[in-house]
PDB file of C-alpha atoms in Angstrom:
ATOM      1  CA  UNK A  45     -14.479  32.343   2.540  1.00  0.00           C
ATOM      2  CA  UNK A  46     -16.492  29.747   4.484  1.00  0.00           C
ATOM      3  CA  UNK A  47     -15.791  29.276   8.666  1.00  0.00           C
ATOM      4  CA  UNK A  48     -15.855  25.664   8.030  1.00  0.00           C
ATOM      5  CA  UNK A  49     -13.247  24.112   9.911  1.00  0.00           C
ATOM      6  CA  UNK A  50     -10.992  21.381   8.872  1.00  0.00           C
ATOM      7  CA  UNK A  51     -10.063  18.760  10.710  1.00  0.00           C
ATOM      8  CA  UNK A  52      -6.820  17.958  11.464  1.00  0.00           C
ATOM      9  CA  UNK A  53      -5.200  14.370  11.761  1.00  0.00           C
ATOM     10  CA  UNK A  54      -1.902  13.037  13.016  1.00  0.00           C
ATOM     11  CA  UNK A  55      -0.408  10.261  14.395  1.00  0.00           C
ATOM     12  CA  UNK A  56       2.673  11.432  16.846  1.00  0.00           C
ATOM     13  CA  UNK A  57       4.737   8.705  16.045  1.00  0.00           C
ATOM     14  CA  UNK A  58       4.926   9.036  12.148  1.00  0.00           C
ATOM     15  CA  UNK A  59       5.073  12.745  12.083  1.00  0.00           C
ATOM     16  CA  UNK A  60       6.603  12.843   8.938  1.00  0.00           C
ATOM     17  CA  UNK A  61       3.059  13.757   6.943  1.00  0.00           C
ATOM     18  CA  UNK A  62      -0.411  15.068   8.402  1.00  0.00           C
ATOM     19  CA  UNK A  63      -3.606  15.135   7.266  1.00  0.00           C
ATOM     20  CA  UNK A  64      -6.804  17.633   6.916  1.00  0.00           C
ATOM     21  CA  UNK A  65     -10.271  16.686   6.672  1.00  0.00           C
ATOM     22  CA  UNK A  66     -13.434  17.998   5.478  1.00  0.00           C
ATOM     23  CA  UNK A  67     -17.235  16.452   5.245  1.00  0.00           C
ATOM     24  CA  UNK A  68     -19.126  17.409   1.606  1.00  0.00           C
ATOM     25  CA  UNK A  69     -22.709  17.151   1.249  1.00  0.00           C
ATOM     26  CA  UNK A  70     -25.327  17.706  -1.394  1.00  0.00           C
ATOM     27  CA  UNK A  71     -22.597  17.425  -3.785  1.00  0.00           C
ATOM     28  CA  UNK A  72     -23.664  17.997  -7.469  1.00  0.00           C
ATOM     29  CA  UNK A  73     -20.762  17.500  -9.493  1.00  0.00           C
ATOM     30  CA  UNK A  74     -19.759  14.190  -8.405  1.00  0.00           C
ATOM     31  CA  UNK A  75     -18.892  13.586 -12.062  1.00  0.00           C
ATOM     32  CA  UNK A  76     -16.918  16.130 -12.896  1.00  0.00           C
ATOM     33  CA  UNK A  77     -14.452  15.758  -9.721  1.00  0.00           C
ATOM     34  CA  UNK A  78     -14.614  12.337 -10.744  1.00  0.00           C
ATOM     35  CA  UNK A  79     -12.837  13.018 -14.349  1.00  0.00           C
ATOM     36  CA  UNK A  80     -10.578  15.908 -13.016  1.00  0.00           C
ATOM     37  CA  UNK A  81      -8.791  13.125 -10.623  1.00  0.00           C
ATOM     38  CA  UNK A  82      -8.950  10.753 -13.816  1.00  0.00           C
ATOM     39  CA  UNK A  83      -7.038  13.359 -15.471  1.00  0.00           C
ATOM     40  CA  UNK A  84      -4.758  14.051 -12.445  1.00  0.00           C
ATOM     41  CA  UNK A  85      -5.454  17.272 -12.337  1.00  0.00           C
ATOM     42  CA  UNK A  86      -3.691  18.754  -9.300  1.00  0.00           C
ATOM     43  CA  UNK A  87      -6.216  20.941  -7.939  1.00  0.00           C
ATOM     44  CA  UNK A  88      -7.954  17.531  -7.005  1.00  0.00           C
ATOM     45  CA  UNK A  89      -4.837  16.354  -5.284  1.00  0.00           C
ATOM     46  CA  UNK A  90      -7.255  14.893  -2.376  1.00  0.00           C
ATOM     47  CA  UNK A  91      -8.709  11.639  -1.168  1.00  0.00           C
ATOM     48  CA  UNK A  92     -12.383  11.754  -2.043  1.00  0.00           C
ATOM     49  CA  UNK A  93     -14.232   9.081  -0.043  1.00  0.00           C
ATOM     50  CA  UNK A  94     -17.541   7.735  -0.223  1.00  0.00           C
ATOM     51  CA  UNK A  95     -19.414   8.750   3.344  1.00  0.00           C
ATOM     52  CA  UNK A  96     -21.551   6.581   2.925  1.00  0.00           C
ATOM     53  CA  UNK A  97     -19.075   3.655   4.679  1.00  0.00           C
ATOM     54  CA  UNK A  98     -17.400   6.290   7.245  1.00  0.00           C
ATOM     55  CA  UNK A  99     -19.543   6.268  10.921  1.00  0.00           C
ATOM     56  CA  UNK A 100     -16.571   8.062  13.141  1.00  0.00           C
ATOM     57  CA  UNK A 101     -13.572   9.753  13.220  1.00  0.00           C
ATOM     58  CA  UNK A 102     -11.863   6.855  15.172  1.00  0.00           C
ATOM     59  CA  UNK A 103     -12.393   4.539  11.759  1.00  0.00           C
ATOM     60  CA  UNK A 104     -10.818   7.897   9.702  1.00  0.00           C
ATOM     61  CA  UNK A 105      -7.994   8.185  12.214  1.00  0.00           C
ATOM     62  CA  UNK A 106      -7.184   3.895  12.269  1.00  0.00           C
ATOM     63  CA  UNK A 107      -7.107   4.103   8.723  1.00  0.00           C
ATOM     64  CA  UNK A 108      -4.659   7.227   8.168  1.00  0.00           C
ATOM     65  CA  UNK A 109      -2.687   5.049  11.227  1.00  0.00           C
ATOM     66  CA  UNK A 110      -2.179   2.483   8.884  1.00  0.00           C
ATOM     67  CA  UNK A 111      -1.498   4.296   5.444  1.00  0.00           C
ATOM     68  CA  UNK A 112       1.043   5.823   8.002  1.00  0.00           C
ATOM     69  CA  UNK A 113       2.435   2.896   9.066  1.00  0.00           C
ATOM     70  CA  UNK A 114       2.198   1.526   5.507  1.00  0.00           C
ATOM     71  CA  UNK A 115       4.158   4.071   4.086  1.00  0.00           C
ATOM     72  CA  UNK A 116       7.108   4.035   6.767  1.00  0.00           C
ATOM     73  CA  UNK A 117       7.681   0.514   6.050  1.00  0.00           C
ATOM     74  CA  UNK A 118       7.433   0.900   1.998  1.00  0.00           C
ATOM     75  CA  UNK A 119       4.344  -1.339   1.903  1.00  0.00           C
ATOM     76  CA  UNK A 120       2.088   0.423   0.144  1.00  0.00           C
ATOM     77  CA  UNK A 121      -0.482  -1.262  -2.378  1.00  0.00           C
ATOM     78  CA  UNK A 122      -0.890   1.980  -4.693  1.00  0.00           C
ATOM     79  CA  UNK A 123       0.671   4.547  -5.781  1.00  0.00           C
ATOM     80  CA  UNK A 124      -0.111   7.677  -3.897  1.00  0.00           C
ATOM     81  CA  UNK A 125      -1.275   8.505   0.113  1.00  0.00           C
ATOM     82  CA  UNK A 126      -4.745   9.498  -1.356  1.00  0.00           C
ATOM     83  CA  UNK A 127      -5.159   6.120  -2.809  1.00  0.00           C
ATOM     84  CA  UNK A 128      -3.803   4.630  -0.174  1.00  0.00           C
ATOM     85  CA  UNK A 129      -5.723   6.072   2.828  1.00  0.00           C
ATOM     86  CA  UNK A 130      -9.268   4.948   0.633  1.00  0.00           C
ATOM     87  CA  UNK A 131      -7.668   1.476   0.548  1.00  0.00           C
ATOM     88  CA  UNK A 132      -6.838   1.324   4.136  1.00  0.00           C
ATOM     89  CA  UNK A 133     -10.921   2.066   4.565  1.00  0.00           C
ATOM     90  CA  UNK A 134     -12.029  -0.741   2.466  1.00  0.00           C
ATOM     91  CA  UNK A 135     -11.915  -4.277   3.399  1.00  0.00           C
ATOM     92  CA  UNK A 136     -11.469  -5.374  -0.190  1.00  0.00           C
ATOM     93  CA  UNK A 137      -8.051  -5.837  -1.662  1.00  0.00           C
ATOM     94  CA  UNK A 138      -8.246  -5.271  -5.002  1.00  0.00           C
ATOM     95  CA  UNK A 139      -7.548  -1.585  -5.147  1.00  0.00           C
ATOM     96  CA  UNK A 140     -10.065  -0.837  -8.460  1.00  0.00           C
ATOM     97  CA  UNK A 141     -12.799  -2.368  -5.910  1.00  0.00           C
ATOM     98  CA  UNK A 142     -11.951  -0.249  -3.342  1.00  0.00           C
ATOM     99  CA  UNK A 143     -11.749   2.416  -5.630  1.00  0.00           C
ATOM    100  CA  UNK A 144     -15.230   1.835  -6.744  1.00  0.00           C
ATOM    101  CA  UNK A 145     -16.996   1.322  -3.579  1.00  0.00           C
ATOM    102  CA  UNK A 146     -15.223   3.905  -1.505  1.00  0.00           C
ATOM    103  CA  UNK A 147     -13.942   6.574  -3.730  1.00  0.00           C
ATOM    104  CA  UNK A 148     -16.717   8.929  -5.306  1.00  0.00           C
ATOM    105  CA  UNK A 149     -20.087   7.004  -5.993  1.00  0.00           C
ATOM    106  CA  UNK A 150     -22.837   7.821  -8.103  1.00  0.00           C
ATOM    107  CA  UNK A 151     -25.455   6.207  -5.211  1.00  0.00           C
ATOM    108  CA  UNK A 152     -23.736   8.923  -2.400  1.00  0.00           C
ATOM    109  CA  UNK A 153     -23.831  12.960  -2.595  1.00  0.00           C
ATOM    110  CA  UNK A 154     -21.679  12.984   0.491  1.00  0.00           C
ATOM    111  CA  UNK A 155     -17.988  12.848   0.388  1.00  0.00           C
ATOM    112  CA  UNK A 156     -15.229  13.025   2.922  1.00  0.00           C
ATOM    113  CA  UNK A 157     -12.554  14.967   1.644  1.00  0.00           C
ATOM    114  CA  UNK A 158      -8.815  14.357   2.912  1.00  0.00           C
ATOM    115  CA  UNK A 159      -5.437  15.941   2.013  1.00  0.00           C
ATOM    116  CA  UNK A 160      -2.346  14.039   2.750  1.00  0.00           C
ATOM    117  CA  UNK A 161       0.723  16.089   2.861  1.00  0.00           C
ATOM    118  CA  UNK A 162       4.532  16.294   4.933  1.00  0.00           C
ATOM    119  CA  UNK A 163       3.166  17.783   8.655  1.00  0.00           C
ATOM    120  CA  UNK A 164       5.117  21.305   8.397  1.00  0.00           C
ATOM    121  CA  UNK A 165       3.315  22.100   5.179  1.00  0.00           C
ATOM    122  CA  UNK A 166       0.259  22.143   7.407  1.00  0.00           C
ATOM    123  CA  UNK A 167      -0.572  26.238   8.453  1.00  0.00           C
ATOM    124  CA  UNK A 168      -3.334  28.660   8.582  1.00  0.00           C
ATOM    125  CA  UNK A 169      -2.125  29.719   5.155  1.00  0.00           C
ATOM    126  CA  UNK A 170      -2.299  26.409   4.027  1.00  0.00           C
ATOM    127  CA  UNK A 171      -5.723  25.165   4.909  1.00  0.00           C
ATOM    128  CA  UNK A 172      -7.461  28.657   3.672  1.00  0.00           C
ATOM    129  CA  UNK A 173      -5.993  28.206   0.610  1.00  0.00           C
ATOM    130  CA  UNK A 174      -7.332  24.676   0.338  1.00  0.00           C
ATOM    131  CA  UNK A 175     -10.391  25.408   1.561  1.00  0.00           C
ATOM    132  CA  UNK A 176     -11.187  27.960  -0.625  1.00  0.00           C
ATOM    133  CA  UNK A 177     -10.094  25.420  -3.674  1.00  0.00           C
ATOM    134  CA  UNK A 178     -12.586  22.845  -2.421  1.00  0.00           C
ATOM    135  CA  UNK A 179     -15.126  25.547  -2.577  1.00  0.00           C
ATOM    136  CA  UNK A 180     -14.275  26.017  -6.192  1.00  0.00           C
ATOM    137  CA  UNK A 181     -14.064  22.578  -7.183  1.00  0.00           C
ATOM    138  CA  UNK A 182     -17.012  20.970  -5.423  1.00  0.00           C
ATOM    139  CA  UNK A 183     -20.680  22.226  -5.665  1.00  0.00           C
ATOM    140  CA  UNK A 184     -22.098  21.192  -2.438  1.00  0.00           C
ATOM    141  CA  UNK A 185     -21.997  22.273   1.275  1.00  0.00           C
ATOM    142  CA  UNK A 186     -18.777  22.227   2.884  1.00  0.00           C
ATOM    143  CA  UNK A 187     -19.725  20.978   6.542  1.00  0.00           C
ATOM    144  CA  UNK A 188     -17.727  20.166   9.663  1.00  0.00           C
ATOM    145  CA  UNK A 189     -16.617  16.441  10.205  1.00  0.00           C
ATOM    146  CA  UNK A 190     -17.874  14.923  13.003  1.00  0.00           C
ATOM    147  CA  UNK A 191     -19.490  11.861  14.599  1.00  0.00           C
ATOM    148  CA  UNK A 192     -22.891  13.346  14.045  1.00  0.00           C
ATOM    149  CA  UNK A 193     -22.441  14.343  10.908  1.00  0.00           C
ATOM    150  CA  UNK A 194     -20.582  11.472  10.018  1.00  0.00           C
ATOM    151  CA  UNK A 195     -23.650   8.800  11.523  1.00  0.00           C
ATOM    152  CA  UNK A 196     -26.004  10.910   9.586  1.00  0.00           C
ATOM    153  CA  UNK A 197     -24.540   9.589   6.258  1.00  0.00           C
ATOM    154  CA  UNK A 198     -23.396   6.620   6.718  1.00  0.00           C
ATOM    155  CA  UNK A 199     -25.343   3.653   5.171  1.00  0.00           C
ATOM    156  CA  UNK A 200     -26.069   0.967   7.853  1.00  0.00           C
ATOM    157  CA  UNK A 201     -26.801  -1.532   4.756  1.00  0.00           C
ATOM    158  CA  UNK A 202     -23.973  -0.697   2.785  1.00  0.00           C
ATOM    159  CA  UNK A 203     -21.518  -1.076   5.596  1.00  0.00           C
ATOM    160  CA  UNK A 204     -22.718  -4.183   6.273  1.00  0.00           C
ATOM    161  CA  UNK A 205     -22.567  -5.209   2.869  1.00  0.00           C
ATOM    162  CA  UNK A 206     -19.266  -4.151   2.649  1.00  0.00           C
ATOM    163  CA  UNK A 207     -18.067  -5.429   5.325  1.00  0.00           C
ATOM    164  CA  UNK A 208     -19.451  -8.270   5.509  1.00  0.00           C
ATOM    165  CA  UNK A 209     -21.059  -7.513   9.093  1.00  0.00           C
ATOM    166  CA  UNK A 210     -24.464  -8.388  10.846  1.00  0.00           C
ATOM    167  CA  UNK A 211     -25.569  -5.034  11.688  1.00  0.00           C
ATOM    168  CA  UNK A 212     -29.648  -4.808  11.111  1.00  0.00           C
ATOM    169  CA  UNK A 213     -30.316  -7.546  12.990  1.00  0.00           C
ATOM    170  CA  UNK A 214     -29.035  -7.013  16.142  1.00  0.00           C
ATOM    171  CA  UNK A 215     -28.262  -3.974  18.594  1.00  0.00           C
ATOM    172  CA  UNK A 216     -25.295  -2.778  16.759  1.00  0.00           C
ATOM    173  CA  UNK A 217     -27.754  -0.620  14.234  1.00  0.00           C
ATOM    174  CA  UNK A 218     -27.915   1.986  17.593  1.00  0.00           C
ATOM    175  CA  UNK A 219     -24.858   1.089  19.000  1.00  0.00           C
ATOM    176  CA  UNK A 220     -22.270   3.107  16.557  1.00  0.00           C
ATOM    177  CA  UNK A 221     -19.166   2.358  19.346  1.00  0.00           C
ATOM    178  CA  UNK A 222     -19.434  -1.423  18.676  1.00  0.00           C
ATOM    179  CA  UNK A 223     -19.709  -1.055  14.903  1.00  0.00           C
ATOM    180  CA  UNK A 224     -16.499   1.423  15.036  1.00  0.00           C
ATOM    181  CA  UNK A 225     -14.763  -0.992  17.361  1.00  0.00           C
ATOM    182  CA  UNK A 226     -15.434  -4.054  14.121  1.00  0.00           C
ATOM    183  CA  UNK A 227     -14.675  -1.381  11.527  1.00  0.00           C
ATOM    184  CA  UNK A 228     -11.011  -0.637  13.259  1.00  0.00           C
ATOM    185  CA  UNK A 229     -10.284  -3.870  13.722  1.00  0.00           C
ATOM    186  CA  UNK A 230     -11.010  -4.573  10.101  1.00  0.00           C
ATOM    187  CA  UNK A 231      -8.438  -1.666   8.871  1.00  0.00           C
ATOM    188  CA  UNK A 232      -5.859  -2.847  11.407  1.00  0.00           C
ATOM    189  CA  UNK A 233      -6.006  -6.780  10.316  1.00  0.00           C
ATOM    190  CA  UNK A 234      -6.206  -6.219   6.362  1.00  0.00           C
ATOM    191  CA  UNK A 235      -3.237  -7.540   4.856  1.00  0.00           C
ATOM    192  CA  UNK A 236      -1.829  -9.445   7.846  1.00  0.00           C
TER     193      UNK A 236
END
């Protein structure tokens, strides 16, 4: 088994469900995954998120604030956390969009990987076991999630596509804080 760490994520207040985190690069199979959570099959009960639009923990963590929030006050716009948490990310609200531009992409071999589940399900037990499913079910490099790693996928252009921000033309291209700070504020304001 790998030493890869998850990362975990939890917001005090809704304590009712916590999440663990994972960063996936040089995926190969991006297809396969892709029709095994088509299917439903349960071994790919996860959230499998396009890196390419995540720069920092901080956006991860606003956005599994609000599916958090969301679900406490039964105003979810899909069906499951998983879904949920990728539609939190995007700024679009159609949820097939945000589907298709956050979920797995055939342009990005980088995934974040998330697993949504009640907090005291969360032990060592636990994340071995899922870690050693993700090694089965994805053909790439399990890595540690982090800022670095996180910056080092991201696509500046696509972001600001996305997003519809102004990023190569001014200082914000080295200045990942600001961009985080626009991103956050996004996630928090969608829907209001």
């Amino acid at each position: 088994m790998s030493s890869v760490p998850f990362r975990e994520i939890e917001v005090p207040v809704f304590d009712k469900y916590k999440a663990v985190a994972i960063l996936a690069k040089n995926v190969t199979n991006l297809q396969n995954i892709k029709e095994n959570l088509i299917k439903g099959n349960t071994d790919y009960d996860y959230s499998f998120i396009n890196a390419q639009n995540i720069i920092s923990l901080e956006q991860l963590y606003s956005a599994f604030y609000k599916v958090m929030l969301d679900e406490s006050h039964g105003s979810m716009k899909s069906r499951t956390l998983h879904t949920e948490l990728i539609y939190a990310l995007s700024p679009f609200k159609n949820i097939l969009d945000c589907l298709n531009k956050f979920g797995i992409s055939k342009t990005s071999d980088t995934l974040l990987v998330v697993k949504i589940v009640k907090g005291e399900t969360v032990t060592p037990i636990f994340i071995k076991e899922n870690l050693e499913n993700l090694e089965r079910i994805i053909d790439g490099d399990l890595i540690e999630l982090n800022d670095e790693n996180l910056q080092g996928s991201a696509n500046v252009k696509m972001i600001e596509k996305n997003y519809k921000l102004n990023i190569r033309n001014t200082a914000l291209k080295d200045n990942w804080d600001e961009i985080t700070r626009s991103l956050v504020a996004i996630t928090q304001l969608k829907g209001l």
